[in-house]
mmCIF file with all atom_site columns, C-alpha atoms in Angstrom:
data_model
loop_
_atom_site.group_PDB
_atom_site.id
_atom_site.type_symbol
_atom_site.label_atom_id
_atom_site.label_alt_id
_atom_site.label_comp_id
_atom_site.label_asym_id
_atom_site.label_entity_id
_atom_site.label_seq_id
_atom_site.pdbx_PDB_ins_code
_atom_site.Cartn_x
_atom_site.Cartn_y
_atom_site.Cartn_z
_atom_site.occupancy
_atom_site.B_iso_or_equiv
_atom_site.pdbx_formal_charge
_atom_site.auth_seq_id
_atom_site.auth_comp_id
_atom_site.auth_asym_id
_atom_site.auth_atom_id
_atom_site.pdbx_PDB_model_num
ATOM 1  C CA . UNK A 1 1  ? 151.601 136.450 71.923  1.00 0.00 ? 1  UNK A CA 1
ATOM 2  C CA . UNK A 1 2  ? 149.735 139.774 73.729  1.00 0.00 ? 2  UNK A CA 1
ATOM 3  C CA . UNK A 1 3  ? 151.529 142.933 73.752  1.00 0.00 ? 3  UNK A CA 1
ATOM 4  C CA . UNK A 1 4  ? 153.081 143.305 77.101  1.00 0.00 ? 4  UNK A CA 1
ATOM 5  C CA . UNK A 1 5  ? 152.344 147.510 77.107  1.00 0.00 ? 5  UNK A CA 1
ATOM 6  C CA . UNK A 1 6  ? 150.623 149.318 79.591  1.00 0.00 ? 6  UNK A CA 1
ATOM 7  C CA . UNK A 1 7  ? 148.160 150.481 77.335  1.00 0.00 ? 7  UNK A CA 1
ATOM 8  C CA . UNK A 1 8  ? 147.057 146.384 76.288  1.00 0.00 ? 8  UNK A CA 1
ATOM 9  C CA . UNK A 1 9  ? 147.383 145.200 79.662  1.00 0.00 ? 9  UNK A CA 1
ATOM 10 C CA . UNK A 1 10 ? 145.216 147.925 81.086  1.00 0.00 ? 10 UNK A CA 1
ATOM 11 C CA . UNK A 1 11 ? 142.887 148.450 78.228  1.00 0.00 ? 11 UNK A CA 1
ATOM 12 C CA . UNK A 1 12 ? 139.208 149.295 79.290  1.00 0.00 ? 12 UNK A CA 1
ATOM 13 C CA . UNK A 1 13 ? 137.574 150.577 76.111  1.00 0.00 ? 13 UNK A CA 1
ATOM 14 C CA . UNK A 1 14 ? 133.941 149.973 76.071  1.00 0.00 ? 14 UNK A CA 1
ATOM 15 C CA . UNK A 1 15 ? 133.798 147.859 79.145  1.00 0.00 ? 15 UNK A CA 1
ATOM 16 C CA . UNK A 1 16 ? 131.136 147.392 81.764  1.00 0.00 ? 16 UNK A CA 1
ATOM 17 C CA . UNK A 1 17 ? 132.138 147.605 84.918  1.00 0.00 ? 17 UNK A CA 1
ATOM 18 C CA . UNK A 1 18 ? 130.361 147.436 88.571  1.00 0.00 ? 18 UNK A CA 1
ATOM 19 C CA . UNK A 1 19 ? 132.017 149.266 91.288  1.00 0.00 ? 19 UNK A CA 1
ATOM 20 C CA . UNK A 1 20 ? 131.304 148.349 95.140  1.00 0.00 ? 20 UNK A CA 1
ATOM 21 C CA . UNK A 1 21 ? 131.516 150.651 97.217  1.00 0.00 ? 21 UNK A CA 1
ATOM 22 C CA . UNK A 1 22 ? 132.022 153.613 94.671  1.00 0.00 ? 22 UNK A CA 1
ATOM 23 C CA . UNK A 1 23 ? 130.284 156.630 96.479  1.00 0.00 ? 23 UNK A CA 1
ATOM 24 C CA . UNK A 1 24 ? 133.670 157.333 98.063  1.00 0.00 ? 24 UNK A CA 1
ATOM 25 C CA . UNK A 1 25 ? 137.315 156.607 98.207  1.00 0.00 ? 25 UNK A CA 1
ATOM 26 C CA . UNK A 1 26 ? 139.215 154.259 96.392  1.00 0.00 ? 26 UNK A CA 1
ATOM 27 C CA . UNK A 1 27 ? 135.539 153.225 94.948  1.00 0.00 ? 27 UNK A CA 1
ATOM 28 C CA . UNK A 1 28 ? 135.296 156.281 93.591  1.00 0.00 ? 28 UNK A CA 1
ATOM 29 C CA . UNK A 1 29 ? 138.409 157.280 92.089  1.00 0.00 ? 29 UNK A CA 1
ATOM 30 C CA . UNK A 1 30 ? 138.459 153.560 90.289  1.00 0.00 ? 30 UNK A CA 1
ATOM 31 C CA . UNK A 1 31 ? 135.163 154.545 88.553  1.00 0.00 ? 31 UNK A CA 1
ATOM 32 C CA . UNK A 1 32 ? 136.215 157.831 87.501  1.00 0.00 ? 32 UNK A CA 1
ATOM 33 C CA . UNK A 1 33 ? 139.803 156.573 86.331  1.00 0.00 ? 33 UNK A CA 1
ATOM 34 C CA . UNK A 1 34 ? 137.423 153.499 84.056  1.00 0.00 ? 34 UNK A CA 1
ATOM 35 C CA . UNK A 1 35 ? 135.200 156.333 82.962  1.00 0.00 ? 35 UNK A CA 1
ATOM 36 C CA . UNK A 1 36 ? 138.207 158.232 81.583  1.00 0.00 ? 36 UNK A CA 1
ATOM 37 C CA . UNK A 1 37 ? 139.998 155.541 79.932  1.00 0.00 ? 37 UNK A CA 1
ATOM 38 C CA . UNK A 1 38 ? 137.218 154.541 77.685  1.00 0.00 ? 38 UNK A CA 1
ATOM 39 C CA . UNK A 1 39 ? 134.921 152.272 79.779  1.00 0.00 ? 39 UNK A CA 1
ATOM 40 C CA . UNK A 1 40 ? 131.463 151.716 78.426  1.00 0.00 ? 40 UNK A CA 1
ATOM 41 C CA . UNK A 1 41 ? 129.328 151.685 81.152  1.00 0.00 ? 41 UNK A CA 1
ATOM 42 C CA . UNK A 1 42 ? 130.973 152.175 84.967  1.00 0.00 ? 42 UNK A CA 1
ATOM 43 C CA . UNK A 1 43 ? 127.905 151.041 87.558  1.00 0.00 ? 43 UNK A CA 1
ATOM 44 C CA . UNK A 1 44 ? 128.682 152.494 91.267  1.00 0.00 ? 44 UNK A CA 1
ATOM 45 C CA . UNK A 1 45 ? 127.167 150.560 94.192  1.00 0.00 ? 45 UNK A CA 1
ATOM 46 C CA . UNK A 1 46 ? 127.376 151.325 97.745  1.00 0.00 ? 46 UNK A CA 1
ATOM 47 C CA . UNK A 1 47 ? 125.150 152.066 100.622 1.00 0.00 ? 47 UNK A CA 1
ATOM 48 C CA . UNK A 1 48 ? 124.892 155.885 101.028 1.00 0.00 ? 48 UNK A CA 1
ATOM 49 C CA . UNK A 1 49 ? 122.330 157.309 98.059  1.00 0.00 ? 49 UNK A CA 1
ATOM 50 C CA . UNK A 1 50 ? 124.177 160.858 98.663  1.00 0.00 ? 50 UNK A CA 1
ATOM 51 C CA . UNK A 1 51 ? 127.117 159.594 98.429  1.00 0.00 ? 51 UNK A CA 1
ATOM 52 C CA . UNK A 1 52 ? 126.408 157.737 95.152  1.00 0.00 ? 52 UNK A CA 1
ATOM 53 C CA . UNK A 1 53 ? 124.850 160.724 93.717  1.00 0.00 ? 53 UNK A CA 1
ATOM 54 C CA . UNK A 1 54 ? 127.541 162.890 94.927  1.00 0.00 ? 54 UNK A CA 1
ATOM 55 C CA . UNK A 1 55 ? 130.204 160.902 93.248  1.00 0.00 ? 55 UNK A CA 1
ATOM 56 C CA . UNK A 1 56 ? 127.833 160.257 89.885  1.00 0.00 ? 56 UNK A CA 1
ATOM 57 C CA . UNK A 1 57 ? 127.744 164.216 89.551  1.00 0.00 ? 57 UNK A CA 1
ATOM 58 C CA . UNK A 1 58 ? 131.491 164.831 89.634  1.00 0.00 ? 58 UNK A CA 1
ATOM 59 C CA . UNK A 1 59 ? 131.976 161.722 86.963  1.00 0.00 ? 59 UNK A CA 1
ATOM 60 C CA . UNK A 1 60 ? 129.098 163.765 84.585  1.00 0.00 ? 60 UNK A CA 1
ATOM 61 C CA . UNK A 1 61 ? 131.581 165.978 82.618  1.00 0.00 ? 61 UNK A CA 1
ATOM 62 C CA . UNK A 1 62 ? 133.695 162.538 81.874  1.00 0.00 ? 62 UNK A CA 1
ATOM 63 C CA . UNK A 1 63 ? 132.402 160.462 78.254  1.00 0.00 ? 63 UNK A CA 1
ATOM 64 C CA . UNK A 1 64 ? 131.116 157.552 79.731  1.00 0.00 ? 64 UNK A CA 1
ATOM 65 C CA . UNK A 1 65 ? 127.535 156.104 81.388  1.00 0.00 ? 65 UNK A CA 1
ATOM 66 C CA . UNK A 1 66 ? 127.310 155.989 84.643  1.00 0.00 ? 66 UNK A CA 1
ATOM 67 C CA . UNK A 1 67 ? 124.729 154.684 87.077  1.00 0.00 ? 67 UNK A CA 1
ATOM 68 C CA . UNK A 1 68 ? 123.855 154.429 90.800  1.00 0.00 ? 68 UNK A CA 1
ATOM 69 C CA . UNK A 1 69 ? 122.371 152.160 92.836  1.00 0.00 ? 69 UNK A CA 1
ATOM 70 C CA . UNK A 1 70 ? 121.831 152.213 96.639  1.00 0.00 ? 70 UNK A CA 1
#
């Protein structure tokens, strides 16, 4: 039987994930929150190229790949 902790159920570590909708918002904030919990690879998608970028630069200090696509 799984472990029913937070830290099993929630587990991202080294992970791809896509994000819709990640330049801003709750978008956003999920990608950063993956990013610091040990995702892989966190992909942002959404349809404002500044706002991708925007939210790509404030993820770059974080230990995790991230990419943007309009």
């Amino acid at each position: 039987m799984s472990s029913l902790e937070a830290s099993s159920l929630f587990n991202v570590k080294d992970m791809v994930f896509v994000i819709t909708g990640g330049g801003s918002g709750i978008g956003a904030m999920v990608a950063k929150a993956l990013g610091a919990n040990g995702a892989a690879k966190v992909y942002i998608v959404g349809r404002r190229l500044n706002k991708l970028q925007e939210a790509a630069e404030q993820a770059v200090h974080l230990s995790f790949s991230h990419f943007c696509f309009p």
